[in-house]
Short mmCIF file of C-alpha atoms and ligand atoms in Angstrom, two decimals:
data_model
loop_
_atom_site.label_atom_id
_atom_site.label_comp_id
_atom_site.label_asym_id
_atom_site.label_seq_id
_atom_site.Cartn_x
_atom_site.Cartn_y
_atom_site.Cartn_z
CA UNK A 1 51.14 68.45 -6.53
CA UNK A 2 51.86 66.12 -8.85
CA UNK A 3 53.31 62.65 -8.18
CA UNK A 4 56.57 60.79 -9.18
CA UNK A 5 55.84 57.48 -10.30
CA UNK A 6 58.36 55.08 -10.68
CA UNK A 7 58.93 51.61 -12.42
CA UNK A 8 59.09 49.15 -9.70
CA UNK A 9 61.87 47.01 -10.45
CA UNK A 10 63.60 44.10 -8.56
CA UNK A 11 62.46 45.79 -5.50
CA UNK A 12 63.50 49.89 -6.23
CA UNK A 13 61.74 52.77 -7.49
CA UNK A 14 63.09 54.08 -11.10
CA UNK A 15 62.74 56.32 -13.60
CA UNK A 16 62.72 54.10 -17.12
CA UNK A 17 66.15 54.26 -18.65
CA UNK A 18 65.42 56.70 -21.19
CA UNK A 19 64.84 59.31 -18.60
CA UNK A 20 61.05 59.80 -20.94
CA UNK A 21 57.59 60.29 -18.98
CA UNK A 22 54.44 60.83 -19.72
CA UNK A 23 51.48 62.23 -17.79
CA UNK A 24 48.54 61.06 -16.08
CA UNK A 25 46.15 63.11 -16.34
CA UNK A 26 43.06 63.92 -14.19
CA UNK A 27 39.16 63.56 -16.18
CA UNK A 28 37.07 65.65 -14.04
CA UNK A 29 39.90 68.60 -13.74
CA UNK A 30 41.95 68.32 -16.81
CA UNK A 31 44.94 68.57 -13.91
CA UNK A 32 48.23 66.99 -14.28
CA UNK A 33 48.14 63.96 -11.26
CA UNK A 34 51.03 62.44 -12.14
CA UNK A 35 54.24 61.49 -14.23
CA UNK A 36 54.91 58.19 -14.77
CA UNK A 37 58.08 56.42 -16.17
CA UNK A 38 57.92 56.42 -20.39
CA UNK A 39 59.73 53.05 -21.05
CA UNK A 40 60.90 50.82 -23.44
CA UNK A 41 62.34 47.15 -23.87
CA UNK A 42 65.56 47.96 -21.73
CA UNK A 43 63.14 48.68 -18.91
CA UNK A 44 61.27 45.00 -19.84
CA UNK A 45 64.43 43.87 -19.79
CA UNK A 46 65.78 44.52 -16.59
CA UNK A 47 62.50 43.82 -15.42
CA UNK A 48 62.00 40.36 -16.57
CA UNK A 49 65.74 39.69 -15.43
CA UNK A 50 65.13 41.03 -11.73
CA UNK A 51 61.77 37.62 -12.17
CA UNK A 52 64.24 35.70 -13.25
CA UNK A 53 66.59 35.40 -10.66
CA UNK A 54 63.59 36.09 -7.90
CA UNK A 55 61.88 33.01 -9.22
CA UNK A 56 63.96 29.80 -7.80
CA UNK A 57 63.35 31.58 -4.23
CA UNK A 58 59.44 31.52 -4.41
CA UNK A 59 59.09 29.04 -6.27
CA UNK A 60 60.18 27.04 -3.33
CA UNK A 61 58.49 28.51 -0.67
CA UNK A 62 55.98 27.01 1.20
CA UNK A 63 52.58 27.95 -0.84
CA UNK A 64 51.59 28.46 2.30
CA UNK A 65 53.65 30.65 3.01
CA UNK A 66 52.86 32.60 0.29
CA UNK A 67 49.47 32.62 1.14
CA UNK A 68 50.45 34.41 4.38
CA UNK A 69 52.04 37.13 2.79
CA UNK A 70 48.92 37.73 0.48
CA UNK A 71 46.28 37.62 3.98
CA UNK A 72 48.43 40.52 4.55
CA UNK A 73 48.15 41.86 0.84
CA UNK A 74 44.68 41.98 2.24
CA UNK A 75 45.23 43.23 5.11
CA UNK A 76 47.34 46.51 3.93
CA UNK A 77 44.81 47.15 1.12
CA UNK A 78 42.05 47.38 3.34
CA UNK A 79 43.67 49.89 6.22
CA UNK A 80 44.48 51.69 2.92
CA UNK A 81 41.38 51.27 0.92
CA UNK A 82 40.45 55.27 1.06
CA UNK A 83 43.34 56.72 0.31
CA UNK A 84 44.16 54.12 -3.21
CA UNK A 85 39.91 54.06 -3.96
CA UNK A 86 40.70 58.71 -3.52
CA UNK A 87 43.86 58.45 -6.59
CA UNK A 88 41.50 56.20 -8.44
CA UNK A 89 38.75 58.17 -9.12
CA UNK A 90 40.82 60.99 -9.47
CA UNK A 91 42.88 59.00 -12.13
CA UNK A 92 40.51 57.48 -13.99
CA UNK A 93 37.34 59.61 -13.00
CA UNK A 94 34.76 57.07 -11.73
CA UNK A 95 32.77 57.75 -8.33
CA UNK A 96 34.69 57.10 -5.34
CA UNK A 97 31.80 54.47 -4.89
CA UNK A 98 33.15 52.70 -7.48
CA UNK A 99 36.66 52.73 -6.80
CA UNK A 100 35.98 51.69 -3.57
CA UNK A 101 34.48 48.56 -4.54
CA UNK A 102 37.16 48.23 -6.94
CA UNK A 103 39.63 48.35 -3.80
CA UNK A 104 37.45 45.70 -2.49
CA UNK A 105 37.05 43.48 -5.13
CA UNK A 106 41.14 42.97 -4.92
CA UNK A 107 40.86 42.49 -1.08
CA UNK A 108 38.30 39.41 -1.61
CA UNK A 109 41.16 38.07 -4.02
CA UNK A 110 43.53 38.53 -1.75
CA UNK A 111 42.52 36.52 0.98
CA UNK A 112 40.38 33.86 -1.92
CA UNK A 113 43.96 34.04 -3.64
CA UNK A 114 45.99 33.21 -0.01
CA UNK A 115 43.48 30.75 1.05
CA UNK A 116 44.68 28.89 -2.35
CA UNK A 117 48.59 28.10 -1.01
CA UNK A 118 47.15 25.40 1.00
CA UNK A 119 44.70 23.97 -1.19
CA UNK A 120 46.28 24.39 -4.86
CA UNK A 121 44.70 21.50 -5.46
CA UNK A 122 46.07 18.38 -7.10
CA UNK A 123 44.83 14.89 -7.85
CA UNK A 124 45.53 11.13 -7.57
CA UNK A 125 44.24 8.29 -9.75
CA UNK A 126 44.08 4.58 -9.74
CA UNK A 127 47.08 3.28 -12.03
CA UNK A 128 47.24 0.27 -14.09
CA UNK A 129 50.36 -1.64 -12.64
CA UNK A 130 50.52 -3.04 -9.54
CA UNK A 131 53.15 -1.66 -6.73
CA UNK A 132 52.98 1.88 -8.64
CA UNK A 133 51.42 5.10 -7.77
CA UNK A 134 50.17 8.19 -10.11
CA UNK A 135 49.06 11.94 -9.13
CA UNK A 136 48.57 15.45 -11.10
CA UNK A 137 50.03 17.87 -9.33
CA UNK A 138 50.49 21.78 -10.42
CA UNK A 139 53.08 23.12 -10.73
CA UNK A 140 54.59 26.85 -11.65
CA UNK A 141 55.10 28.08 -14.37
CA UNK A 142 58.50 30.58 -13.95
CA UNK A 143 57.74 34.57 -15.34
CA UNK A 144 54.49 35.68 -16.93
CA UNK A 145 54.02 38.69 -18.49
CA UNK A 146 50.43 41.08 -17.34
CA UNK A 147 48.74 43.38 -19.27
CA UNK A 148 45.55 45.56 -18.21
CA UNK A 149 43.32 48.61 -18.91
CA UNK A 150 42.71 51.28 -16.94
CA UNK A 151 39.17 51.40 -15.93
CA UNK A 152 39.03 48.35 -13.17
CA UNK A 153 43.01 49.97 -12.44
CA UNK A 154 43.42 47.50 -8.70
CA UNK A 155 40.53 44.60 -9.55
CA UNK A 156 41.70 43.73 -12.73
CA UNK A 157 45.30 43.40 -12.04
CA UNK A 158 43.97 41.60 -8.69
CA UNK A 159 42.51 38.57 -10.66
CA UNK A 160 45.69 38.09 -12.25
CA UNK A 161 48.90 39.02 -9.77
CA UNK A 162 46.78 37.07 -7.16
CA UNK A 163 46.67 34.21 -8.80
CA UNK A 164 50.03 34.16 -9.89
CA UNK A 165 51.66 34.61 -7.32
CA UNK A 166 49.89 31.82 -5.60
CA UNK A 167 50.99 29.76 -8.15
CA UNK A 168 54.70 30.36 -8.05
CA UNK A 169 55.36 32.32 -10.18
CA UNK A 170 57.54 35.83 -10.78
CA UNK A 171 55.64 38.99 -12.69
CA UNK A 172 56.67 41.48 -15.07
CA UNK A 173 53.05 44.06 -15.24
CA UNK A 174 52.41 46.77 -17.37
CA UNK A 175 49.34 48.16 -16.08
CA UNK A 176 47.09 50.54 -18.34
CA UNK A 177 48.86 54.08 -19.12
CA UNK A 178 45.62 56.14 -18.17
CA UNK A 179 46.75 54.65 -14.17
CA UNK A 180 50.53 54.50 -13.58
CA UNK A 181 50.07 56.36 -9.93
CA UNK A 182 47.55 53.67 -9.12
CA UNK A 183 49.21 50.71 -9.70
CA UNK A 184 51.98 52.01 -8.11
CA UNK A 185 50.61 51.96 -4.54
CA UNK A 186 48.42 48.93 -5.97
CA UNK A 187 52.27 47.39 -5.74
CA UNK A 188 53.27 49.40 -2.90
CA UNK A 189 51.22 46.94 -1.25
CA UNK A 190 52.37 43.99 -1.88
CA UNK A 191 56.21 45.18 -0.68
CA UNK A 192 55.08 46.24 2.53
CA UNK A 193 53.58 42.74 2.52
CA UNK A 194 56.69 41.45 2.34
CA UNK A 195 56.91 40.07 -0.72
CA UNK A 196 60.77 39.34 -1.96
CA UNK A 197 62.32 42.56 -4.45
CA UNK A 198 61.90 40.54 -8.41
CA UNK A 199 58.92 38.61 -7.37
CA UNK A 200 56.18 41.70 -8.54
CA UNK A 201 58.09 44.32 -10.91
CA UNK A 202 56.10 47.21 -12.61
CA UNK A 203 56.77 48.57 -15.89
CA UNK A 204 55.15 51.41 -17.18
CA UNK A 205 54.38 52.93 -20.67
CA UNK A 206 52.41 52.76 -23.46
CA UNK A 207 51.21 49.06 -25.92
CA UNK A 208 53.38 49.37 -28.35
CA UNK A 209 56.86 50.83 -26.44
CA UNK A 210 56.29 49.02 -23.38
CA UNK A 211 53.27 46.27 -24.03
CA UNK A 212 54.84 44.86 -27.20
CA UNK A 213 58.36 43.80 -25.78
CA UNK A 214 56.89 42.13 -22.67
CA UNK A 215 54.65 39.96 -24.82
CA UNK A 216 58.23 39.20 -27.24
CA UNK A 217 60.50 38.30 -24.78
CA UNK A 218 62.03 34.98 -25.09
CA UNK A 219 62.09 34.22 -21.52
CA UNK A 220 58.05 35.44 -20.52
CA UNK A 221 56.23 32.20 -21.05
CA UNK A 222 52.68 33.08 -20.52
CA UNK A 223 50.55 36.04 -20.97
CA UNK A 224 47.73 37.47 -19.37
CA UNK A 225 45.85 40.31 -21.24
CA UNK A 226 43.36 42.45 -20.31
CA UNK A 227 41.66 45.39 -23.13
CA UNK A 228 40.20 45.84 -26.19
CA UNK A 229 39.24 42.72 -28.89
CA UNK A 230 41.55 44.61 -31.31
CA UNK A 231 44.85 45.20 -29.36
CA UNK A 232 44.20 41.38 -27.63
CA UNK A 233 43.93 39.28 -30.96
CA UNK A 234 47.22 41.94 -31.70
CA UNK A 235 49.12 40.05 -28.85
CA UNK A 236 47.32 37.22 -28.88
CA UNK A 237 49.05 36.97 -32.64
CA UNK A 238 52.04 37.54 -31.88
CA UNK A 239 52.55 35.68 -28.60
CA UNK A 240 51.23 32.42 -30.51
CA UNK A 241 53.78 32.61 -33.31
CA UNK A 242 56.23 32.49 -30.28
CA UNK A 243 54.32 29.21 -28.39
CA UNK A 244 53.29 31.23 -25.54
CA UNK A 245 50.62 30.60 -23.14
CA UNK A 246 48.03 33.51 -23.34
CA UNK A 247 44.89 34.48 -21.50
CA UNK A 248 42.87 36.70 -23.01
CA UNK A 249 39.72 39.35 -22.01
CA UNK A 250 38.91 41.21 -24.17
CA UNK A 251 35.52 43.82 -25.62
CA UNK A 252 31.79 43.53 -24.59
CA UNK A 253 28.49 44.53 -26.20
CA UNK A 254 26.63 43.75 -23.00
CA UNK A 255 22.46 43.36 -22.97
CA UNK A 256 19.91 42.96 -20.69
CA UNK A 257 16.78 41.74 -21.69
CA UNK A 258 13.10 43.01 -20.37
CA UNK A 259 10.24 40.77 -20.53
CA UNK A 260 6.88 41.85 -20.48
CA UNK A 261 6.32 40.34 -16.99
CA UNK A 262 8.94 41.70 -15.70
CA UNK A 263 9.44 43.87 -11.90
CA UNK A 264 9.35 47.22 -13.65
CA UNK A 265 11.67 49.03 -10.71
CA UNK A 266 13.81 46.57 -10.22
CA UNK A 267 14.68 46.66 -14.06
CA UNK A 268 14.94 50.46 -14.01
CA UNK A 269 17.39 50.14 -11.27
CA UNK A 270 19.38 47.86 -12.75
CA UNK A 271 19.74 49.04 -16.01
CA UNK A 272 20.68 52.60 -15.01
CA UNK A 273 23.20 51.14 -13.15
CA UNK A 274 24.75 48.78 -15.18
CA UNK A 275 24.39 50.97 -18.38
CA UNK A 276 25.84 54.51 -16.57
CA UNK A 277 27.95 53.62 -13.75
CA UNK A 278 31.44 53.77 -14.60
CA UNK A 279 30.49 55.90 -17.26
CA UNK A 280 29.57 52.96 -19.18
CA UNK A 281 33.12 51.78 -19.33
CA UNK A 282 32.90 48.68 -17.91
CA UNK A 283 33.85 45.63 -20.07
CA UNK A 284 30.19 43.96 -18.36
CA UNK A 285 28.13 47.09 -18.79
CA UNK A 286 24.82 47.32 -20.54
CA UNK A 287 25.13 48.92 -23.65
CA UNK A 288 22.15 47.07 -25.42
CA UNK A 289 18.35 47.17 -23.76
CA UNK A 290 16.42 43.82 -25.65
CA UNK A 291 12.88 44.65 -24.50
CA UNK A 292 9.35 43.26 -25.04
CA UNK A 293 7.46 44.87 -27.27
CA UNK A 294 4.61 45.38 -24.27
CA UNK A 295 6.40 46.54 -21.84
CA UNK A 296 8.53 49.12 -23.92
CA UNK A 297 6.72 52.78 -23.40
CA UNK A 298 6.60 52.20 -19.77
CA UNK A 299 9.95 51.37 -19.85
CA UNK A 300 11.74 54.47 -21.69
CA UNK A 301 9.43 56.66 -20.01
CA UNK A 302 11.15 55.65 -16.60
CA UNK A 303 14.83 55.28 -18.63
CA UNK A 304 14.48 59.10 -19.60
CA UNK A 305 13.70 59.84 -16.27
CA UNK A 306 16.24 58.55 -14.99
CA UNK A 307 18.67 58.99 -17.18
CA UNK A 308 18.00 62.75 -16.95
CA UNK A 309 18.43 62.44 -13.16
CA UNK A 310 22.01 61.49 -13.06
CA UNK A 311 24.49 63.59 -11.92
CA UNK A 312 27.83 64.26 -13.32
CA UNK A 313 30.53 65.63 -11.85
CA UNK A 314 33.84 64.97 -9.49
CA UNK A 315 33.93 61.39 -8.66
CA UNK A 316 35.60 62.55 -5.60
CA UNK A 317 32.00 64.00 -4.60
CA UNK A 318 29.85 61.76 -3.01
CA UNK A 319 26.68 63.08 -4.03
CA UNK A 320 27.45 62.47 -8.04
CA UNK A 321 26.51 59.66 -9.68
CA UNK A 322 28.22 59.46 -12.60
CA UNK A 323 32.45 60.76 -13.65
CA UNK A 324 33.98 62.04 -16.67
CA UNK A 325 35.17 59.47 -19.95
CA UNK A 326 39.21 59.09 -18.80
CA UNK A 327 40.61 61.06 -21.34
CA UNK A 328 39.81 63.26 -24.72
CA UNK A 329 40.16 60.25 -27.46
CA UNK A 330 36.98 58.56 -25.15
CA UNK A 331 35.15 61.65 -25.66
CA UNK A 332 35.82 61.76 -29.54
CA UNK A 333 35.09 58.06 -29.50
CA UNK A 334 31.64 57.99 -27.47
CA UNK A 335 30.96 61.78 -29.67
CA UNK A 336 31.60 60.21 -32.90
CA UNK A 337 28.84 56.81 -32.54
CA UNK A 338 26.39 59.72 -32.19
CA UNK A 339 26.84 60.48 -35.50
CA UNK A 340 26.55 57.42 -36.59
CA UNK A 341 23.51 56.57 -34.65
CA UNK A 342 21.88 59.57 -37.02
CA UNK A 343 23.15 58.23 -40.48
CA UNK A 344 21.37 54.68 -38.95
CA UNK A 345 18.22 56.51 -38.49
CA UNK A 346 18.23 55.66 -34.87
CA UNK A 347 16.11 58.25 -32.71
CA UNK A 348 18.40 59.81 -29.54
CA UNK A 349 15.98 59.81 -26.65
CA UNK A 350 17.92 62.10 -24.50
CA UNK A 351 21.88 62.36 -24.03
CA UNK A 352 23.46 62.76 -27.14
CA UNK A 353 26.28 65.58 -26.67
CA UNK A 354 29.29 65.95 -24.52
CA UNK A 355 28.00 68.23 -20.96
CA UNK A 356 28.23 71.44 -20.73
CA UNK A 357 30.57 71.23 -17.64
CA UNK A 358 33.24 73.97 -17.50
CA UNK A 359 36.49 71.16 -16.78
CA UNK A 360 36.49 67.04 -17.72
CA UNK A 361 35.70 64.73 -20.55
CA UNK A 362 31.78 64.49 -19.53
CA UNK A 363 29.57 63.26 -21.57
CA UNK A 364 25.35 62.98 -21.58
CA UNK A 365 23.95 59.90 -20.20
CA UNK A 366 22.34 58.48 -23.46
CA UNK A 367 19.73 56.42 -24.87
CA UNK A 368 18.97 55.67 -28.68
CA UNK A 369 15.78 53.95 -29.64
CA UNK A 370 14.51 52.38 -32.72
CA UNK A 371 17.77 50.15 -32.91
CA UNK A 372 17.54 47.44 -34.78
CA UNK A 373 19.79 44.23 -34.82
CA UNK A 374 22.67 44.40 -37.01
CA UNK A 375 22.93 48.35 -36.82
CA UNK A 376 26.97 49.37 -35.61
CA UNK A 377 25.97 50.88 -32.98
CA UNK A 378 23.90 47.94 -31.78
CA UNK A 379 27.24 45.84 -32.77
CA UNK A 380 30.38 48.27 -31.70
CA UNK A 381 31.40 48.44 -28.28
CA UNK A 382 31.06 52.06 -27.99
CA UNK A 383 32.71 51.85 -24.08
CA UNK A 384 30.44 55.59 -22.64
CA UNK A 385 27.36 55.90 -21.26
CA UNK A 386 25.30 54.98 -24.47
CA UNK A 387 22.54 52.52 -24.51
CA UNK A 388 20.71 50.60 -27.54
CA UNK A 389 17.08 49.88 -27.50
CA UNK A 390 15.83 47.04 -29.70
CA UNK A 391 12.35 46.07 -29.17
CA UNK A 392 11.36 42.25 -29.94
CA UNK A 393 8.49 40.20 -30.25
CA UNK A 394 9.03 37.17 -27.92
CA UNK A 395 11.98 35.34 -25.46
CA UNK A 396 12.81 33.76 -28.92
CA UNK A 397 14.12 37.14 -30.50
CA UNK A 398 15.44 38.07 -27.56
CA UNK A 399 17.66 35.28 -27.39
CA UNK A 400 18.76 35.18 -31.26
CA UNK A 401 19.12 39.09 -30.46
CA UNK A 402 21.25 38.66 -27.32
CA UNK A 403 23.90 35.94 -29.57
CA UNK A 404 23.78 37.73 -32.47
CA UNK A 405 27.35 39.55 -31.27
CA UNK A 406 31.05 39.77 -31.89
CA UNK A 407 31.22 39.49 -28.16
CA UNK A 408 30.42 37.19 -25.88
CA UNK A 409 30.62 38.84 -22.07
CA UNK A 410 27.39 39.01 -20.10
CA UNK A 411 23.88 38.42 -20.43
CA UNK A 412 21.22 39.53 -17.86
CA UNK A 413 17.12 38.68 -17.92
CA UNK A 414 14.23 40.80 -15.64
CA UNK A 415 11.49 38.04 -15.85
CA UNK A 416 9.02 36.57 -13.16
CA UNK A 417 8.52 33.77 -15.00
CA UNK A 418 10.80 30.90 -13.53
CA UNK A 419 10.42 28.50 -16.57
CA UNK A 420 11.74 32.08 -19.07
CA UNK A 421 14.70 32.64 -16.63
CA UNK A 422 15.95 28.52 -16.97
CA UNK A 423 15.60 28.82 -20.46
CA UNK A 424 17.46 32.06 -20.78
CA UNK A 425 20.78 29.97 -18.48
CA UNK A 426 20.42 27.57 -21.23
CA UNK A 427 19.94 29.03 -23.79
CA UNK A 428 21.88 33.07 -23.43
CA UNK A 429 25.96 32.10 -25.22
CA UNK A 430 27.92 34.79 -23.43
CA UNK A 431 30.62 33.17 -20.04
CA UNK A 432 28.32 35.38 -17.76
CA UNK A 433 24.58 35.10 -17.16
CA UNK A 434 22.36 36.90 -14.54
CA UNK A 435 18.83 36.91 -13.77
CA UNK A 436 17.09 39.89 -12.46
CA UNK A 437 20.38 41.84 -11.93
CA UNK A 438 22.29 43.61 -14.60
CA UNK A 439 24.63 42.80 -16.14
CA UNK A 440 27.83 43.56 -14.03
CA UNK A 441 28.53 42.60 -10.59
CA UNK A 442 30.69 39.04 -10.98
CA UNK A 443 32.56 38.34 -7.95
CA UNK A 444 35.18 36.59 -7.17
CA UNK A 445 34.99 33.23 -6.64
CA UNK A 446 33.12 32.10 -9.82
CA UNK A 447 35.20 32.28 -13.51
CA UNK A 448 34.77 35.60 -15.21
CA UNK A 449 34.86 35.57 -18.83
CA UNK A 450 33.73 35.77 -22.10
CA UNK A 451 32.76 33.30 -25.56
CA UNK A 452 32.96 34.68 -29.01
CA UNK A 453 35.25 37.95 -29.34
CA UNK A 454 35.71 38.72 -25.83
CA UNK A 455 38.16 35.58 -25.02
CA UNK A 456 39.87 32.46 -26.16
CA UNK A 457 38.03 30.12 -24.05
CA UNK A 458 40.66 30.89 -20.62
CA UNK A 459 39.18 32.37 -17.42
CA UNK A 460 39.89 34.14 -14.57
CA UNK A 461 38.85 34.73 -11.08
CA UNK A 462 37.91 31.56 -8.56
CA UNK A 463 39.36 27.56 -9.67
CA UNK A 464 39.28 28.97 -12.96
CA UNK A 465 42.11 31.64 -12.23
CA UNK A 466 44.99 28.65 -11.58
CA UNK A 467 44.73 27.20 -15.42
CA UNK A 468 46.22 30.64 -16.40
CA UNK A 469 49.28 30.50 -14.17
CA UNK A 470 50.15 26.25 -13.88
CA UNK A 471 51.53 23.52 -15.81
CA UNK A 472 50.18 20.38 -14.56
CA UNK A 473 52.71 17.53 -13.87
CA UNK A 474 51.77 13.99 -14.24
CA UNK A 475 54.25 12.07 -11.37
CA UNK A 476 54.52 8.57 -11.55
CA UNK A 477 56.45 6.30 -8.41
CA UNK A 478 56.80 3.32 -9.25
CA UNK A 479 57.64 0.98 -6.80
CA UNK A 480 57.33 -2.55 -8.23
CA UNK A 481 61.40 -2.81 -8.49
CA UNK A 482 61.25 -4.24 -12.22
CA UNK A 483 60.44 -3.51 -15.49
CA UNK A 484 56.54 -2.19 -16.16
CA UNK A 485 55.42 -1.31 -19.01
CA UNK A 486 52.05 -0.16 -18.67
CA UNK A 487 50.00 -0.82 -22.08
CA UNK A 488 52.20 -3.10 -23.23
CA UNK A 489 52.74 -6.22 -20.28
CA UNK A 490 50.11 -8.77 -20.68
CA UNK A 491 47.77 -9.80 -17.79
CA UNK A 492 49.96 -12.73 -17.29
CA UNK A 493 52.98 -11.06 -16.96
CA UNK A 494 50.57 -8.20 -14.59
CA UNK A 495 48.92 -11.84 -12.35
CA UNK A 496 52.33 -12.78 -12.21
CA UNK A 497 53.77 -10.37 -10.91
CA UNK A 498 50.82 -10.13 -8.27
CA UNK A 499 51.05 -13.68 -7.10
CA UNK A 500 55.07 -13.03 -5.87
CA UNK A 501 54.19 -10.12 -3.37
P1 LIG B 1 43.61 49.13 -25.13
O1 LIG B 1 43.60 48.31 -25.69
O2 LIG B 1 43.77 50.14 -25.68
O3 LIG B 1 44.54 48.92 -23.69
C1 LIG B 1 44.46 47.65 -23.14
C2 LIG B 1 46.18 47.36 -22.60
O4 LIG B 1 47.10 47.07 -23.37
C3 LIG B 1 47.19 48.61 -22.55
O5 LIG B 1 47.67 48.49 -21.17
C4 LIG B 1 47.84 49.01 -23.33
O6 LIG B 1 48.70 49.68 -23.44
C5 LIG B 1 48.39 47.71 -24.12
N1 LIG B 1 48.11 48.22 -25.26
C6 LIG B 1 47.84 48.16 -26.41
N2 LIG B 1 48.50 47.96 -27.19
C7 LIG B 1 49.38 47.06 -26.81
C8 LIG B 1 50.61 46.32 -27.89
N3 LIG B 1 50.52 46.49 -28.82
N4 LIG B 1 51.39 45.54 -27.09
C9 LIG B 1 51.12 44.83 -25.99
N5 LIG B 1 50.18 45.38 -25.13
C10 LIG B 1 49.64 46.91 -25.88
O7 LIG B 1 41.98 49.21 -24.03
P2 LIG B 1 41.77 50.42 -22.96
O8 LIG B 1 41.63 51.56 -23.83
O9 LIG B 1 43.23 50.17 -21.81
O10 LIG B 1 40.68 49.32 -22.12
C11 LIG B 1 39.59 49.26 -22.55
C12 LIG B 1 39.20 47.50 -23.11
O11 LIG B 1 39.30 46.85 -22.32
C13 LIG B 1 37.55 48.17 -23.43
O12 LIG B 1 37.62 46.77 -24.69
C14 LIG B 1 37.05 46.77 -21.99
O13 LIG B 1 36.00 45.92 -22.50
C15 LIG B 1 38.11 45.93 -21.73
N6 LIG B 1 38.09 44.73 -21.20
C16 LIG B 1 37.17 43.82 -20.86
C17 LIG B 1 37.64 43.20 -19.44
C18 LIG B 1 37.52 41.86 -19.42
O14 LIG B 1 37.55 41.47 -18.23
N7 LIG B 1 36.88 41.47 -20.31
C19 LIG B 1 37.63 44.06 -18.33
C20 LIG B 1 38.16 45.16 -18.24
C21 LIG B 1 38.20 46.03 -19.92
#
């Protein structure tokens, strides 16, 4: 049965004002899973109006009470974890174990940000005048606009929605157009947890028609975007011209470095999971393997065998290791890189073509050998189950190759040498660094984000997330009963003041 998704505006489920819809297709079966509102600026305006009306009461709700609602969101998500995970697998294709992890990340974030309701730490500091007090508080901002991709239908939105809510903001969220049904089920958890109407609004649709008006809307002061670098930069440029604050989380070209002294079996398992998990469609997926010369022959042999053993199919089947790509466009893009690889003289060790499965957008786990630093397959985000292998002589060359891309999200090194491990922590210039672990698997209590073309210096998750969704308010209380002038009054004035007390 096809699911009918609605926008969620002012606590009501509503169709797009134009009445238009688009389809959400199951990428494993090619069946229509849902139809969703194809929204435009009229729908965005209505959602922003609802967020505006709800903002004052929400900002004045004590933060610990806001936190209690987030705890209830966590409890509801725990109850619905299986149902929501199954829906996500059908809507975007990754295997059920991974969609469960996706929902778990939102549960973790709901508890973490619920706890912030009793912290949201500001600070006090001594002030330079007598009989005066100073403190800095985190303040809500107003209406925040959130734009998210399809590859983590629940986790990525949770990194934005939960900190934005605990900080007292109201929200208009535009989910990825491949996952409207998952977005609706996720938003329902907030309504059922008692979030007041209008505090969280969802507008479905495509980037230019629904995302664009959100970016441009004069009442939206903050934008938080996750998606591809090209779209993110366009969003950033428009928002900057309107003086808005923007958080960007964009593409990746993440690498695992394997040194000659690495634990080979561990490295093989980690590489396979990070490169082919989520069909290579994670922002943190490993798409480059930088390997020292000595270990390379044994590593390649083991990796080819592993890649060939990966079972592809519908992610709802617990025996399947890898699901399809998200849509035909993704299949076309990944396929086109096989021609790029051939034109660059790269050797395809395994894979290299769509899988021979009757339905669905499946692509074989692929391993490129003989890749050199600077090639297109080494530099561009392919966003599929494709791993490029670059041979290096030593640690210094490995670091250089790792750091020489447009992106800077995640990197990893496998070594048993503690000195190399610490040098890697020092020298790898990505926002996330792993030692003896693949490039995926971040936990929500630490900042998440990347350097260079991956971001704009902001971070999600952890305490850093609060920076995106709050303004600092500095407060001075003068209880001297006199005009006191910081930086101007002389020591004489100060000492008169002190002796008169
Ligand atoms: P995308 O850039 O195509 O779309 C992302 C979102 O932006 C979607 O909701 C889309 O509708 C919207 N959008 C598109 N054009 C727009 C416009 N002109 N104005 C406003 N909004 C617009 O990305 P995608 O294909 O959905 O996701 C894959 C990308 O996301 C990859 O590059 C991946 O690396 C990245 N990603 C990054 C992170 C991270 O945290 N760094 C996490 C997940 C995914």
